[in-house]
PDB file of C-alpha atoms in Angstrom:
ATOM      1  CA  MET A 251      31.303  -1.811  82.815  1.00 36.00           C
ATOM      2  CA  LYS A 252      27.857  -1.332  84.411  1.00 35.00           C
ATOM      3  CA  LEU A 253      28.912  -3.599  87.242  1.00 32.00           C
ATOM      4  CA  LEU A 254      31.959  -1.437  87.977  1.00 32.00           C
ATOM      5  CA  ASN A 255      29.855   1.721  87.960  1.00 33.00           C
ATOM      6  CA  GLY A 256      27.528   0.180  90.521  1.00 33.00           C
ATOM      7  CA  ILE A 257      30.449  -0.705  92.743  1.00 29.00           C
ATOM      8  CA  ASN A 258      31.934   2.783  92.557  1.00 31.00           C
ATOM      9  CA  SER A 259      29.063   4.556  94.257  1.00 31.00           C
ATOM     10  CA  ASN A 260      29.767   7.598  96.428  1.00 32.00           C
ATOM     11  CA  LYS A 261      29.015   5.763  99.663  1.00 34.00           C
ATOM     12  CA  LYS A 262      30.702   2.380  99.661  1.00 35.00           C
ATOM     13  CA  SER A 263      29.596   0.163 102.514  1.00 36.00           C
ATOM     14  CA  CYS A 264      29.345  -3.391 103.753  1.00 36.00           C
ATOM     15  CA  GLN A 265      27.949  -5.121 106.809  1.00 41.00           C
ATOM     16  CA  GLN A 266      29.931  -6.582 109.667  1.00 42.00           C
ATOM     17  CA  GLY A 267      28.953  -9.900 111.176  1.00 40.00           C
ATOM     18  CA  ASN A 268      27.051  -8.094 113.951  1.00 39.00           C
ATOM     19  CA  GLY A 269      24.897  -6.231 111.424  1.00 41.00           C
ATOM     20  CA  ASP A 270      26.524  -2.812 111.886  1.00 44.00           C
ATOM     21  CA  LEU A 271      26.947  -0.894 108.665  1.00 42.00           C
ATOM     22  CA  ILE A 272      30.555  -0.017 107.908  1.00 47.00           C
ATOM     23  CA  SER A 273      31.205   2.805 105.478  1.00 48.00           C
ATOM     24  CA  ASP A 274      34.445   4.124 104.060  1.00 54.00           C
ATOM     25  CA  GLU A 275      32.837   7.573 103.964  1.00 74.00           C
ATOM     26  CA  LYS A 276      33.993   9.288 107.166  1.00 89.00           C
ATOM     27  CA  LEU A 277      31.421  10.670 109.521  1.00 96.00           C
ATOM     28  CA  THR A 278      31.987  14.214 110.727  1.00 98.00           C
ATOM     29  CA  ALA A 279      31.390  15.731 114.138  1.00 98.00           C
ATOM     30  CA  LEU A 280      31.508  19.170 115.694  1.00 99.00           C
ATOM     31  CA  VAL A 281      32.449  19.414 119.375  1.00 99.00           C
ATOM     32  CA  VAL A 282      31.188  22.600 121.044  1.00 99.00           C
ATOM     33  CA  ASP A 283      32.831  22.867 124.458  1.00 98.00           C
ATOM     34  CA  SER A 284      34.743  25.639 126.236  1.00 97.00           C
ATOM     35  CA  ASP A 285      36.731  23.253 128.456  1.00 96.00           C
ATOM     36  CA  ILE A 286      40.076  22.502 126.796  1.00 96.00           C
ATOM     37  CA  ILE A 287      40.415  19.104 128.498  1.00 96.00           C
ATOM     38  CA  CYS A 288      36.926  18.068 127.349  1.00 95.00           C
ATOM     39  CA  GLN A 289      37.703  19.298 123.828  1.00 97.00           C
ATOM     40  CA  VAL A 290      40.829  17.140 123.627  1.00 97.00           C
ATOM     41  CA  LEU A 291      39.135  14.107 125.209  1.00 96.00           C
ATOM     42  CA  GLU A 292      35.981  14.272 123.072  1.00 97.00           C
ATOM     43  CA  LYS A 293      37.932  14.825 119.848  1.00 98.00           C
ATOM     44  CA  ALA A 294      40.220  11.870 120.679  1.00 97.00           C
ATOM     45  CA  ILE A 295      37.227   9.610 121.393  1.00 96.00           C
ATOM     46  CA  LEU A 296      35.575  10.574 118.107  1.00 97.00           C
ATOM     47  CA  GLU A 297      38.770  10.107 116.102  1.00 96.00           C
ATOM     48  CA  SER A 298      39.335   6.702 117.739  1.00 95.00           C
ATOM     49  CA  GLN A 299      35.936   5.740 116.291  1.00 93.00           C
ATOM     50  CA  GLY A 300      36.999   6.854 112.797  1.00 94.00           C
ATOM     51  CA  ILE A 301      35.131  10.161 112.914  1.00 96.00           C
ATOM     52  CA  GLN A 302      36.589  13.374 111.561  1.00 98.00           C
ATOM     53  CA  ALA A 303      36.119  15.915 114.382  1.00 98.00           C
ATOM     54  CA  GLN A 304      36.316  19.680 114.574  1.00 98.00           C
ATOM     55  CA  VAL A 305      36.260  21.665 117.834  1.00 99.00           C
ATOM     56  CA  VAL A 306      34.989  25.145 118.711  1.00 98.00           C
ATOM     57  CA  GLY A 307      34.971  26.794 122.124  1.00 98.00           C
ATOM     58  CA  SER A 308      31.717  28.748 122.121  1.00 98.00           C
ATOM     59  CA  GLY A 309      28.151  28.659 120.910  1.00 98.00           C
ATOM     60  CA  ARG A 310      28.798  31.751 118.792  1.00 98.00           C
ATOM     61  CA  ASP A 311      31.708  30.000 117.036  1.00 98.00           C
ATOM     62  CA  ALA A 312      29.471  26.983 116.353  1.00 98.00           C
ATOM     63  CA  ILE A 313      26.702  29.177 114.900  1.00 98.00           C
ATOM     64  CA  ASP A 314      29.197  31.041 112.704  1.00 98.00           C
ATOM     65  CA  LEU A 315      30.779  27.816 111.430  1.00 98.00           C
ATOM     66  CA  LEU A 316      27.415  26.229 110.626  1.00 98.00           C
ATOM     67  CA  ALA A 317      26.168  29.444 108.992  1.00 98.00           C
ATOM     68  CA  SER A 318      29.181  29.279 106.647  1.00 98.00           C
ATOM     69  CA  GLY A 319      27.707  26.086 105.178  1.00 97.00           C
ATOM     70  CA  VAL A 320      29.861  23.451 106.874  1.00 97.00           C
ATOM     71  CA  ASN A 321      27.819  20.305 107.611  1.00 97.00           C
ATOM     72  CA  PHE A 322      28.315  17.700 110.325  1.00 98.00           C
ATOM     73  CA  ASP A 323      26.726  14.306 110.935  1.00 97.00           C
ATOM     74  CA  LEU A 324      26.919  14.840 114.702  1.00 98.00           C
ATOM     75  CA  ILE A 325      27.097  17.925 116.917  1.00 99.00           C
ATOM     76  CA  ILE A 326      28.156  17.400 120.530  1.00 98.00           C
ATOM     77  CA  ILE A 327      27.315  20.462 122.582  1.00 98.00           C
ATOM     78  CA  ALA A 328      28.141  21.280 126.205  1.00 97.00           C
ATOM     79  CA  MET A 329      25.646  23.003 128.481  1.00 95.00           C
ATOM     80  CA  VAL A 330      28.111  25.546 129.874  1.00 94.00           C
ATOM     81  CA  LEU A 331      29.520  27.771 127.129  1.00 96.00           C
ATOM     82  CA  PRO A 332      30.668  31.387 126.960  1.00 94.00           C
ATOM     83  CA  ILE A 333      28.480  34.022 125.252  1.00 90.00           C
ATOM     84  CA  MET A 334      25.423  31.741 124.985  1.00 95.00           C
ATOM     85  CA  ASN A 335      24.814  28.458 126.776  1.00 96.00           C
ATOM     86  CA  GLY A 336      24.283  25.086 125.125  1.00 97.00           C
ATOM     87  CA  VAL A 337      20.486  25.327 125.272  1.00 97.00           C
ATOM     88  CA  GLU A 338      20.382  28.684 123.460  1.00 98.00           C
ATOM     89  CA  THR A 339      23.006  27.520 120.963  1.00 98.00           C
ATOM     90  CA  THR A 340      20.937  24.399 120.258  1.00 99.00           C
ATOM     91  CA  ARG A 341      17.804  26.500 119.710  1.00 98.00           C
ATOM     92  CA  GLN A 342      19.620  28.727 117.233  1.00 98.00           C
ATOM     93  CA  ILE A 343      21.133  25.771 115.370  1.00 98.00           C
ATOM     94  CA  ARG A 344      17.712  24.147 115.011  1.00 98.00           C
ATOM     95  CA  ALA A 345      16.200  27.499 113.949  1.00 98.00           C
ATOM     96  CA  MET A 346      18.767  27.540 111.112  1.00 98.00           C
ATOM     97  CA  GLY A 347      17.169  24.337 109.824  1.00 98.00           C
ATOM     98  CA  ILE A 348      20.143  22.140 110.697  1.00 97.00           C
ATOM     99  CA  ARG A 349      19.022  18.536 111.234  1.00 96.00           C
ATOM    100  CA  SER A 350      22.332  16.967 112.307  1.00 97.00           C
ATOM    101  CA  LYS A 351      22.127  14.521 115.185  1.00 98.00           C
ATOM    102  CA  MET A 352      22.721  16.615 118.317  1.00 98.00           C
ATOM    103  CA  LEU A 353      24.028  15.301 121.604  1.00 97.00           C
ATOM    104  CA  GLY A 354      23.839  17.505 124.710  1.00 96.00           C
ATOM    105  CA  VAL A 355      26.492  16.907 127.369  1.00 95.00           C
ATOM    106  CA  THR A 356      26.881  18.347 130.849  1.00 90.00           C
ATOM    107  CA  ALA A 357      28.707  17.588 134.081  1.00 87.00           C
ATOM    108  CA  CYS A 358      25.404  17.886 135.984  1.00 81.00           C
ATOM    109  CA  SER A 359      22.553  15.526 135.335  1.00 73.00           C
ATOM    110  CA  TYR A 360      19.749  17.576 136.832  1.00 85.00           C
ATOM    111  CA  GLU A 361      16.384  16.765 135.298  1.00 90.00           C
ATOM    112  CA  ARG A 362      15.695  20.437 134.515  1.00 90.00           C
ATOM    113  CA  GLU A 363      18.942  20.717 132.485  1.00 89.00           C
ATOM    114  CA  ARG A 364      18.159  17.513 130.636  1.00 90.00           C
ATOM    115  CA  ARG A 365      14.625  18.694 129.878  1.00 94.00           C
ATOM    116  CA  ALA A 366      15.827  22.165 128.761  1.00 94.00           C
ATOM    117  CA  PHE A 367      18.350  20.580 126.374  1.00 95.00           C
ATOM    118  CA  LEU A 368      15.780  18.169 124.943  1.00 96.00           C
ATOM    119  CA  ASP A 369      13.174  20.934 124.580  1.00 97.00           C
ATOM    120  CA  ALA A 370      15.736  23.061 122.710  1.00 98.00           C
ATOM    121  CA  GLY A 371      16.262  20.300 120.142  1.00 98.00           C
ATOM    122  CA  VAL A 372      19.055  17.917 121.118  1.00 98.00           C
ATOM    123  CA  ASP A 373      18.332  14.324 120.181  1.00 97.00           C
ATOM    124  CA  GLU A 374      20.010  12.822 123.227  1.00 95.00           C
ATOM    125  CA  PHE A 375      21.512  13.909 126.522  1.00 92.00           C
ATOM    126  CA  ILE A 376      24.611  12.376 128.129  1.00 92.00           C
ATOM    127  CA  GLU A 377      26.335  13.170 131.406  1.00 91.00           C
ATOM    128  CA  LYS A 378      30.068  13.964 131.172  1.00 88.00           C
ATOM    129  CA  PRO A 379      32.538  12.486 130.804  1.00 89.00           C
ATOM    130  CA  LEU A 380      31.817  11.324 127.290  1.00 91.00           C
ATOM    131  CA  THR A 381      33.097   7.782 126.745  1.00 93.00           C
ATOM    132  CA  PRO A 382      33.177   5.480 123.722  1.00 94.00           C
ATOM    133  CA  GLN A 383      30.536   3.332 125.443  1.00 94.00           C
ATOM    134  CA  LYS A 384      28.168   6.284 125.947  1.00 92.00           C
ATOM    135  CA  LEU A 385      28.696   7.348 122.342  1.00 93.00           C
ATOM    136  CA  ALA A 386      28.271   3.884 120.786  1.00 92.00           C
ATOM    137  CA  SER A 387      24.479   3.862 120.332  1.00 90.00           C
ATOM    138  CA  VAL A 388      24.473   7.386 118.870  1.00 93.00           C
ATOM    139  CA  LEU A 389      27.145   6.462 116.331  1.00 92.00           C
ATOM    140  CA  ARG A 390      25.321   3.245 115.444  1.00 92.00           C
ATOM    141  CA  GLU A 391      22.155   5.262 114.685  1.00 91.00           C
ATOM    142  CA  ILE A 392      24.049   7.702 112.463  1.00 91.00           C
ATOM    143  CA  ARG A 393      25.924   4.972 110.598  1.00 90.00           C
ATOM    144  CA  ASN A 394      22.746   2.984 109.988  1.00 90.00           C
ATOM    145  CA  ALA A 395      20.680   5.969 108.838  1.00 81.00           C
TER     146      ALA A 395
END
């Protein structure tokens, strides 16, 4: 019976041949982007990777959702957002004590935007469009944490 209890842990996992950790516990992601096409694309990419994704269209909506106690493994946040931009939204999320992996995305890859996002608290910065290849290393880090 002890053996069965050990097998039935909350986070069941095994390793693939390439060393990546595979878990049957779904990762969760929040996409914060005001562009409908980007929302659909980013959610589809995440879901194709087995990630449960939720989408909001503004920084304010993201703050409100996170303040309600909902947790995410990954937050993907666009630079250009209504009400407050991605940098300010990131600052407020970090000020709330949220430690989720954060990925800043923007259509422009100017160094000053990248630096502003990183200074605000994103863990990584990626130029749009988001692709499975660009997302792969971030997901590997989260799954292996």
